[in-house]
PDB file of C-alpha atoms in Angstrom:
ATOM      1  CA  UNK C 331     -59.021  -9.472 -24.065  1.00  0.00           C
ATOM      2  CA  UNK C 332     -60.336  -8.290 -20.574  1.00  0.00           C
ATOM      3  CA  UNK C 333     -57.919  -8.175 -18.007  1.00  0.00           C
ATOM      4  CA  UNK C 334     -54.955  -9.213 -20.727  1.00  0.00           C
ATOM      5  CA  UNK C 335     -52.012  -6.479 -21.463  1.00  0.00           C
ATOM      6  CA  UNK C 336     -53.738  -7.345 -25.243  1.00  0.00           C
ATOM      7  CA  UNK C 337     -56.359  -5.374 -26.554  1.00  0.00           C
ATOM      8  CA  UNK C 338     -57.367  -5.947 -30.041  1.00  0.00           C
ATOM      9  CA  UNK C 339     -60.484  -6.855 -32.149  1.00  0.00           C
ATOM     10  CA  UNK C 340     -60.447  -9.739 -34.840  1.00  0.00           C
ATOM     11  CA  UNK C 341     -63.118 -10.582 -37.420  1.00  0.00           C
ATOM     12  CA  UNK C 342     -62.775 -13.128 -40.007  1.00  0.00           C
ATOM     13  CA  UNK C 343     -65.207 -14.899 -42.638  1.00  0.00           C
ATOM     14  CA  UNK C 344     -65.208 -18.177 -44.543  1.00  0.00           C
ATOM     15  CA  UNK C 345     -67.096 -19.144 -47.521  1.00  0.00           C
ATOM     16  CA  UNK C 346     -66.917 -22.679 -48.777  1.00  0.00           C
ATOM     17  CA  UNK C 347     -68.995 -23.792 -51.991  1.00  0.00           C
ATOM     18  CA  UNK C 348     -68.557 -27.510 -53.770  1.00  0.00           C
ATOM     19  CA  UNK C 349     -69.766 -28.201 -57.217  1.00  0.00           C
ATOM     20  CA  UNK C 350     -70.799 -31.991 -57.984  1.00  0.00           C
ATOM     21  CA  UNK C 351     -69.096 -32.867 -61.474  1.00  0.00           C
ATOM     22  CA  UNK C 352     -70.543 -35.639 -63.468  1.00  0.00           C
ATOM     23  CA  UNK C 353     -68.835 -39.231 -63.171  1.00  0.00           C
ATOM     24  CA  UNK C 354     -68.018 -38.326 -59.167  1.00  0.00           C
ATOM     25  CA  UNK C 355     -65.814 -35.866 -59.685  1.00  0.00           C
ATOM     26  CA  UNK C 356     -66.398 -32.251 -57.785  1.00  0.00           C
ATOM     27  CA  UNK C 357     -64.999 -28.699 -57.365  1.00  0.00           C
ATOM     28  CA  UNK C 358     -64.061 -26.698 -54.460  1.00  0.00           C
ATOM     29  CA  UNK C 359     -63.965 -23.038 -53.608  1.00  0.00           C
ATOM     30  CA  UNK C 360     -62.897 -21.700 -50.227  1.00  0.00           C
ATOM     31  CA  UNK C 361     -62.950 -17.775 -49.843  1.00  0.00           C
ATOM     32  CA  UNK C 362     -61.298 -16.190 -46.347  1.00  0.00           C
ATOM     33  CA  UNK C 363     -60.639 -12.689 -45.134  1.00  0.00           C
ATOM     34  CA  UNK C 364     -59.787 -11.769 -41.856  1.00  0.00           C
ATOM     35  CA  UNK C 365     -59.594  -8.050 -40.379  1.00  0.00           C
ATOM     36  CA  UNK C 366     -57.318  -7.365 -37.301  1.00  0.00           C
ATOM     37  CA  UNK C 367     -56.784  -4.188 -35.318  1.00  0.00           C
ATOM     38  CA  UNK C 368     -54.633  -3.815 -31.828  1.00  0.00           C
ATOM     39  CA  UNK C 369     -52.554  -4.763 -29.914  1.00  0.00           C
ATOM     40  CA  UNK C 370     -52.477  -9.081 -31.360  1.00  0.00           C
ATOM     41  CA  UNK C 371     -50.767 -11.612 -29.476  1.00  0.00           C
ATOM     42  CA  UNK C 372     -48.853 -13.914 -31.887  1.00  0.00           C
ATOM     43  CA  UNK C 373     -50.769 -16.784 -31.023  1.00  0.00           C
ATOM     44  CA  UNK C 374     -53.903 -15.041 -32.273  1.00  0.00           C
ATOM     45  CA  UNK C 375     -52.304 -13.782 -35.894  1.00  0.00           C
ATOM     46  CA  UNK C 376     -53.598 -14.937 -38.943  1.00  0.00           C
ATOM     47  CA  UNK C 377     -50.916 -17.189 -41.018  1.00  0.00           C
ATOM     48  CA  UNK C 378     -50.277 -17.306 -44.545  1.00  0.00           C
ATOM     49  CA  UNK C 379     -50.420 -21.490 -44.696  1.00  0.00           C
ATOM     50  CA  UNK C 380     -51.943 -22.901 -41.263  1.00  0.00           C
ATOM     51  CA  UNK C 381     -54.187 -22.291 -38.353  1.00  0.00           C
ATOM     52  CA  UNK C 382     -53.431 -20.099 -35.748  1.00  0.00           C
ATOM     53  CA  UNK C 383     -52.008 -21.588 -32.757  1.00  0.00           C
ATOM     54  CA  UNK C 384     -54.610 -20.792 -30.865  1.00  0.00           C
ATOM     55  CA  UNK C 385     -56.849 -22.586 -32.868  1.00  0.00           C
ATOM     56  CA  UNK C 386     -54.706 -25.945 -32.905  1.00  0.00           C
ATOM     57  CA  UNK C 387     -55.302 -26.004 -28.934  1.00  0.00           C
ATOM     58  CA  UNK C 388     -58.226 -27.429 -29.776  1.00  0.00           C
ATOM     59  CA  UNK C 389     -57.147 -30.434 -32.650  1.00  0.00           C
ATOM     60  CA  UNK C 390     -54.582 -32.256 -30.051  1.00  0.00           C
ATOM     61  CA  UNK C 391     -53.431 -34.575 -32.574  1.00  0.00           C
ATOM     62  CA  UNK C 392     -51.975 -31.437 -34.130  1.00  0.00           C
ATOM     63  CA  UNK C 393     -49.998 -30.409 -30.849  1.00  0.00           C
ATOM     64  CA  UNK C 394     -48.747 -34.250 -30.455  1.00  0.00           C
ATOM     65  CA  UNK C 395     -45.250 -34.930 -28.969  1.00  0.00           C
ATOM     66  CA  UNK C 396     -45.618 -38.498 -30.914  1.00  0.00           C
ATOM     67  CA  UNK C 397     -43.746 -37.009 -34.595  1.00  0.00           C
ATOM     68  CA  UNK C 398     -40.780 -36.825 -34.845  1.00  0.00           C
ATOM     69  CA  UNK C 399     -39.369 -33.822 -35.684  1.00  0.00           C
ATOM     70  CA  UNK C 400     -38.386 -33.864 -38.835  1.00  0.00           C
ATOM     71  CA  UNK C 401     -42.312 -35.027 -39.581  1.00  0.00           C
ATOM     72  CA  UNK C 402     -43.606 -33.022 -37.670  1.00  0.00           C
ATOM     73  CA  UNK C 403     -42.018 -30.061 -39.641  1.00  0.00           C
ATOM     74  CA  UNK C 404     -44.370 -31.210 -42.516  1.00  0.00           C
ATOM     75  CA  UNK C 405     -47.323 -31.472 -40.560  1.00  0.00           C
ATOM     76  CA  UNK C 406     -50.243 -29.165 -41.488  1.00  0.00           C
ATOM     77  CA  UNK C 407     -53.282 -28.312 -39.612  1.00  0.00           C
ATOM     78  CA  UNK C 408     -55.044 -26.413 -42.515  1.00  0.00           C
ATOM     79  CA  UNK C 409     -56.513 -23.175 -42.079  1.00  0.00           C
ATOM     80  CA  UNK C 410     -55.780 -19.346 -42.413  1.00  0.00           C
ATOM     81  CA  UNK C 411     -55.080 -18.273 -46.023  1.00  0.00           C
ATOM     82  CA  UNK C 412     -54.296 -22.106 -46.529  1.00  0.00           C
ATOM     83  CA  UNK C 413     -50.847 -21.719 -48.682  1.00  0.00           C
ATOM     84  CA  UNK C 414     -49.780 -25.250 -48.277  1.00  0.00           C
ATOM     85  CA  UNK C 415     -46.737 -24.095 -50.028  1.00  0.00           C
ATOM     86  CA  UNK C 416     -45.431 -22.173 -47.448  1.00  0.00           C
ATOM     87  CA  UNK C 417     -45.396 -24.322 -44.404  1.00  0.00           C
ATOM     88  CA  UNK C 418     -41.888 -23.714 -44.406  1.00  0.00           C
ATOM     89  CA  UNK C 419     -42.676 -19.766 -44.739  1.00  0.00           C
ATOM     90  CA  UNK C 420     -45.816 -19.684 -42.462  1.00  0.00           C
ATOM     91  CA  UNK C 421     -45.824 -16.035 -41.612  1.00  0.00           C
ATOM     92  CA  UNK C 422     -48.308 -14.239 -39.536  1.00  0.00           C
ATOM     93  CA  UNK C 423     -49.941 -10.977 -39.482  1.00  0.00           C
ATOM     94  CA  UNK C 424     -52.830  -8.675 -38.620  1.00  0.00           C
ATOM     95  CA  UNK C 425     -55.178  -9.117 -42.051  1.00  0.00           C
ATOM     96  CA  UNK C 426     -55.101 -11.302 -44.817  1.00  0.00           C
ATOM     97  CA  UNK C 427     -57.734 -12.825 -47.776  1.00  0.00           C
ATOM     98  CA  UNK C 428     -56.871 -15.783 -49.715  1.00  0.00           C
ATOM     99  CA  UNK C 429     -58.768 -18.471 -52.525  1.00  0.00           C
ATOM    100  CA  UNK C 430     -58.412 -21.983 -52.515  1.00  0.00           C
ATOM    101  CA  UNK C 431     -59.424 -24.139 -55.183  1.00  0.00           C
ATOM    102  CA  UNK C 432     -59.568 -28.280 -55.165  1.00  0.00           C
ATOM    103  CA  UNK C 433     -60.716 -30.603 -58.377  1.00  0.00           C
ATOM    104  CA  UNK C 434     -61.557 -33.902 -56.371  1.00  0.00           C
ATOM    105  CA  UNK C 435     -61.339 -36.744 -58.207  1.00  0.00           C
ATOM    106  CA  UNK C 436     -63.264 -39.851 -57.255  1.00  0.00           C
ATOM    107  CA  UNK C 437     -60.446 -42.699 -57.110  1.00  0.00           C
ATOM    108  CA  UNK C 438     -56.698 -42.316 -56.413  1.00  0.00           C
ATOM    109  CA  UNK C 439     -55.783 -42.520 -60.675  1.00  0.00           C
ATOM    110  CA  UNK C 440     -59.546 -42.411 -62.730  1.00  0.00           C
ATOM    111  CA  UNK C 441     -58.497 -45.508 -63.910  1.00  0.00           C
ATOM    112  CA  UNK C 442     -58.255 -47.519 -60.447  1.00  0.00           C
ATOM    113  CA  UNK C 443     -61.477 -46.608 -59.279  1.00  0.00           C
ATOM    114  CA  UNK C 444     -62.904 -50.015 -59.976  1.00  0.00           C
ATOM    115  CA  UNK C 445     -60.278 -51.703 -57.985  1.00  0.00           C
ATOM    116  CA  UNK C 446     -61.843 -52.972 -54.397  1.00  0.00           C
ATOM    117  CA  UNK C 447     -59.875 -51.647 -51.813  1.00  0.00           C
ATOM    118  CA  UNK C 448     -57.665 -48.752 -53.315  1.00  0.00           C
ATOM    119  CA  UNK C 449     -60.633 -47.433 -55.520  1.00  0.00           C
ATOM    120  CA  UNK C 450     -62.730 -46.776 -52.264  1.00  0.00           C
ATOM    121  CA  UNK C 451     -60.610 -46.241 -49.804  1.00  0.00           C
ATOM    122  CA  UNK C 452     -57.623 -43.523 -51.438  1.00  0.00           C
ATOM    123  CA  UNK C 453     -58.654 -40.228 -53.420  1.00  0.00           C
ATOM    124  CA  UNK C 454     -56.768 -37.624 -55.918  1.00  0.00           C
ATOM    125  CA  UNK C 455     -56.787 -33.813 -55.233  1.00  0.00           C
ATOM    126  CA  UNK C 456     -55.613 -30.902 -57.576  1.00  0.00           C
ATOM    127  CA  UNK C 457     -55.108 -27.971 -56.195  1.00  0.00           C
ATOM    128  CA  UNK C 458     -54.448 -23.776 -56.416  1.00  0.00           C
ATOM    129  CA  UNK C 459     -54.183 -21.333 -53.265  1.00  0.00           C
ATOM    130  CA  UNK C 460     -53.714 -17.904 -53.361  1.00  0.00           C
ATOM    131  CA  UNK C 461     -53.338 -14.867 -50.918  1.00  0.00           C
ATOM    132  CA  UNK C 462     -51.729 -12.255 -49.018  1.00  0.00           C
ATOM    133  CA  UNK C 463     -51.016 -11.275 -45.523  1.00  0.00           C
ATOM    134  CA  UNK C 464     -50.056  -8.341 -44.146  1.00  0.00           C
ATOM    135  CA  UNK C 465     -49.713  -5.955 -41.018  1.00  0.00           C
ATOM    136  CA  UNK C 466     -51.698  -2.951 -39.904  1.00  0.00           C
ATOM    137  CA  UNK C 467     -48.783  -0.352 -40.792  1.00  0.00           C
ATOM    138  CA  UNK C 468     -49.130  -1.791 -44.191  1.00  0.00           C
ATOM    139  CA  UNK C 469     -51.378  -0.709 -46.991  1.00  0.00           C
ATOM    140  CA  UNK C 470     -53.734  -3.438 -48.541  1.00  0.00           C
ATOM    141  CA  UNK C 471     -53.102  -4.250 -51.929  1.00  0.00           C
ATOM    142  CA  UNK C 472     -52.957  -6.931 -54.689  1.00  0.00           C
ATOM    143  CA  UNK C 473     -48.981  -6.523 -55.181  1.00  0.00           C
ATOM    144  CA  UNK C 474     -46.950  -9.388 -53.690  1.00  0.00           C
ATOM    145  CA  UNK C 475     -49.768 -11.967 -53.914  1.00  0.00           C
ATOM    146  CA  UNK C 476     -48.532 -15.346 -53.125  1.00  0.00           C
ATOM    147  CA  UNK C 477     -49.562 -18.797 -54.719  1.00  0.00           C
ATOM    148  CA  UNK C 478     -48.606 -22.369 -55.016  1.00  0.00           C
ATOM    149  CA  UNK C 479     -50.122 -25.684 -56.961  1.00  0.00           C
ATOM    150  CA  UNK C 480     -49.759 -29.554 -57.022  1.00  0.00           C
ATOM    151  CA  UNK C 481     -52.050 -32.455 -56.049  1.00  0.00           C
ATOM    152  CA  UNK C 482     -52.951 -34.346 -53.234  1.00  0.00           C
ATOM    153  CA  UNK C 483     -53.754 -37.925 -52.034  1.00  0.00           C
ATOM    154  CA  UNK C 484     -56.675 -38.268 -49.158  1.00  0.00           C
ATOM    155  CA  UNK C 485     -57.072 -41.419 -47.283  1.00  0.00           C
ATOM    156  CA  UNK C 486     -60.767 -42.199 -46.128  1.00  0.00           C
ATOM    157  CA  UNK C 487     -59.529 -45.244 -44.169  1.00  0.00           C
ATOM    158  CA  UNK C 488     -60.547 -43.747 -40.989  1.00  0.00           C
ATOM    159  CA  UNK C 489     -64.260 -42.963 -41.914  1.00  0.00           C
ATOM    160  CA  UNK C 490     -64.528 -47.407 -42.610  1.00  0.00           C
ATOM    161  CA  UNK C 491     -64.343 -47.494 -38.727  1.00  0.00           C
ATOM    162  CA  UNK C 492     -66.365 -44.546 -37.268  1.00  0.00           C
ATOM    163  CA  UNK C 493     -69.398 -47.154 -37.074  1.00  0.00           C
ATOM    164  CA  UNK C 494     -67.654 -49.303 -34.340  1.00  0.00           C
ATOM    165  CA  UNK C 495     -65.542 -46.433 -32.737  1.00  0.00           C
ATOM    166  CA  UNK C 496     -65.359 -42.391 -32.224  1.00  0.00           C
ATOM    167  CA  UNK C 497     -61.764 -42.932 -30.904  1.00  0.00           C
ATOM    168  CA  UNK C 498     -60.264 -41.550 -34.241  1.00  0.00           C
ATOM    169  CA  UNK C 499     -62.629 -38.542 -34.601  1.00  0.00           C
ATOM    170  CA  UNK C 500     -61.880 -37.548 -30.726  1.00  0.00           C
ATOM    171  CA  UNK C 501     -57.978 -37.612 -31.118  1.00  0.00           C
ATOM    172  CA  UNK C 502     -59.128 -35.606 -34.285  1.00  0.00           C
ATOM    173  CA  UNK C 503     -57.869 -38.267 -36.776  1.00  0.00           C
ATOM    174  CA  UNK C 504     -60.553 -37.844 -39.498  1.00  0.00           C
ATOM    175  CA  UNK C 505     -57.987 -38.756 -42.832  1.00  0.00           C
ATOM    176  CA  UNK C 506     -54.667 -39.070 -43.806  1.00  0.00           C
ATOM    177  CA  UNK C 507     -54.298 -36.365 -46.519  1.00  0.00           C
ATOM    178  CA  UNK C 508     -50.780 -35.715 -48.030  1.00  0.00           C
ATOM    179  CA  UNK C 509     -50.309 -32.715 -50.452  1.00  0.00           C
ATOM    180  CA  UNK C 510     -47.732 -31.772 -52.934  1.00  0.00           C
ATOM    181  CA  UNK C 511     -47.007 -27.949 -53.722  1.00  0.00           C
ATOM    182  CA  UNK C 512     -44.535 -28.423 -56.068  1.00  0.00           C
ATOM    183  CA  UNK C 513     -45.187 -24.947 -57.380  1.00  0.00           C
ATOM    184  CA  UNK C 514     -44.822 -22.053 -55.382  1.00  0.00           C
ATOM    185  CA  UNK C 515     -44.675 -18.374 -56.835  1.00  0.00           C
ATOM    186  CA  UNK C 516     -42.247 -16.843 -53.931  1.00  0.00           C
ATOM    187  CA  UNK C 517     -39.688 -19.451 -52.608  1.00  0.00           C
ATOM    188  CA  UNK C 518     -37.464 -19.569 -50.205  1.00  0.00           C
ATOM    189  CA  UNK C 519     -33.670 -18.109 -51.149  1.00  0.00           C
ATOM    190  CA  UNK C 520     -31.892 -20.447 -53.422  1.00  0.00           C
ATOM    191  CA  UNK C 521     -34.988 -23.040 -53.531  1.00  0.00           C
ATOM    192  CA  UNK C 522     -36.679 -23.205 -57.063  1.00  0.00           C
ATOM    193  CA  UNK C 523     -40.642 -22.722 -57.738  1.00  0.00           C
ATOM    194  CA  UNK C 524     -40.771 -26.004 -59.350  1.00  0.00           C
ATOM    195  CA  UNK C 525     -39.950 -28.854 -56.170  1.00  0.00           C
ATOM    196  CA  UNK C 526     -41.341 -31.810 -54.876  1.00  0.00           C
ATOM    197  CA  UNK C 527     -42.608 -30.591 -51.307  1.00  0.00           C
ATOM    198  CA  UNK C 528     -45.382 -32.050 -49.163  1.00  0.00           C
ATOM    199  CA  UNK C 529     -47.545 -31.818 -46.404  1.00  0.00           C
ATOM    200  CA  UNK C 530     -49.040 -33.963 -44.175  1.00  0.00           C
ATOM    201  CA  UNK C 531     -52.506 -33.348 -42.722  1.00  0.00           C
ATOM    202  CA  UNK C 532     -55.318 -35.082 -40.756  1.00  0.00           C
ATOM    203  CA  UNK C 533     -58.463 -33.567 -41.549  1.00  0.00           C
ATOM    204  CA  UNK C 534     -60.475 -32.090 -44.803  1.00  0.00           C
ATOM    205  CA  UNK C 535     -59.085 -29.340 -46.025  1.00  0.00           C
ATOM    206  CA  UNK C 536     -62.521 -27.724 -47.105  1.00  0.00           C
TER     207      UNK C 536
END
């Protein structure tokens, strides 16, 4: 912030933790908190379901002209509380703490995972986020926490070529993963909790 009309501080932290399952199954924690103070440029917020802008400078596949828009509306670069329920909702502020949970399941349906090519190549995610963000003229507490639940599908495909190319990794193409938050706890005006929403992401979540 030297030289910049902005001067603020920013501090955040990140703690991931996986538990191996038996029969390849595993579970997921992600804790994040972030402390803000000053004068914040929007681009440098934390938000409730994505990265901050700032932060998709540097995952170009992200900022791609190549969507159309009404994809690219759906189109989540995961990160800050991670509320994929409220992509359409993503606001910003100064501070913020969330929890993430994901039960990864080895195989798209347990029963496929035999199969040869849909077996290997095409996972199953359930999931739970929850969190809060919030301004510096506002107190911190646990009122108005927000959360949201469904399941997910993850595409490895990618990963089959990274032996014979980088290209995908460099245009930051790492998965296909498309979620479903078809429960959210504070929806939009005259939307209902229970919906069939989705997202659509190209990199692990956590």
């Amino acid at each position: 912030t030297v030289l910049s009309e902005f001067n603020y501080s920013k501090v955040y932290s990140e703690i991931i933790q996986t538990f191996r399952l038996p029969f390849g199954y595993s579970f997921s924690v992600r804790l994040f908190g972030g402390y803000g103070n000053g004068t914040i440029p929007q681009q440098a917020k934390f938000f409730i379901a994505t990265s901050s802008p700032i932060d998709q400078f540097y995952r170009p596949l992200y900022r791609s002209k190549i969507f159309p828009a009404d994809l690219r509306k759906h189109i989540e670069p995961f990160g800050g509380a991670g509320l994929r329920g409220y992509i359409d909702q993503n606001v910003s502020g100064d501070r913020i703490y969330s929890v993430n949970f994901e039960l990864n399941l080895p195989s798209l349906l347990p029963l496929l995972g035999n199969l040869p090519i849909i077996g290997n190549l095409f996972k199953t995610t359930l999931f739970f986020d929850a969190g809060k963000i919030w301004d510096q003229n506002q107190r911190a507490s646990l009122k108005g926490i927000k959360y949201d639940l469904g399941f997910g599908v993850r595409s490895t495909i990618f990963e089959q070529f990274s032996s014979m190319t980088n290209l995908f990794s460099e245009i930051g193409l790492n998965m296909i993963r498309v979620d479903f938050p078809v429960y959210v706890s504070h929806p939009i005006n005259g939307e209902k909790k229970l919906k069939l929403r989705w997202v659509l992401g190209f990199d692990k979540t956590f």
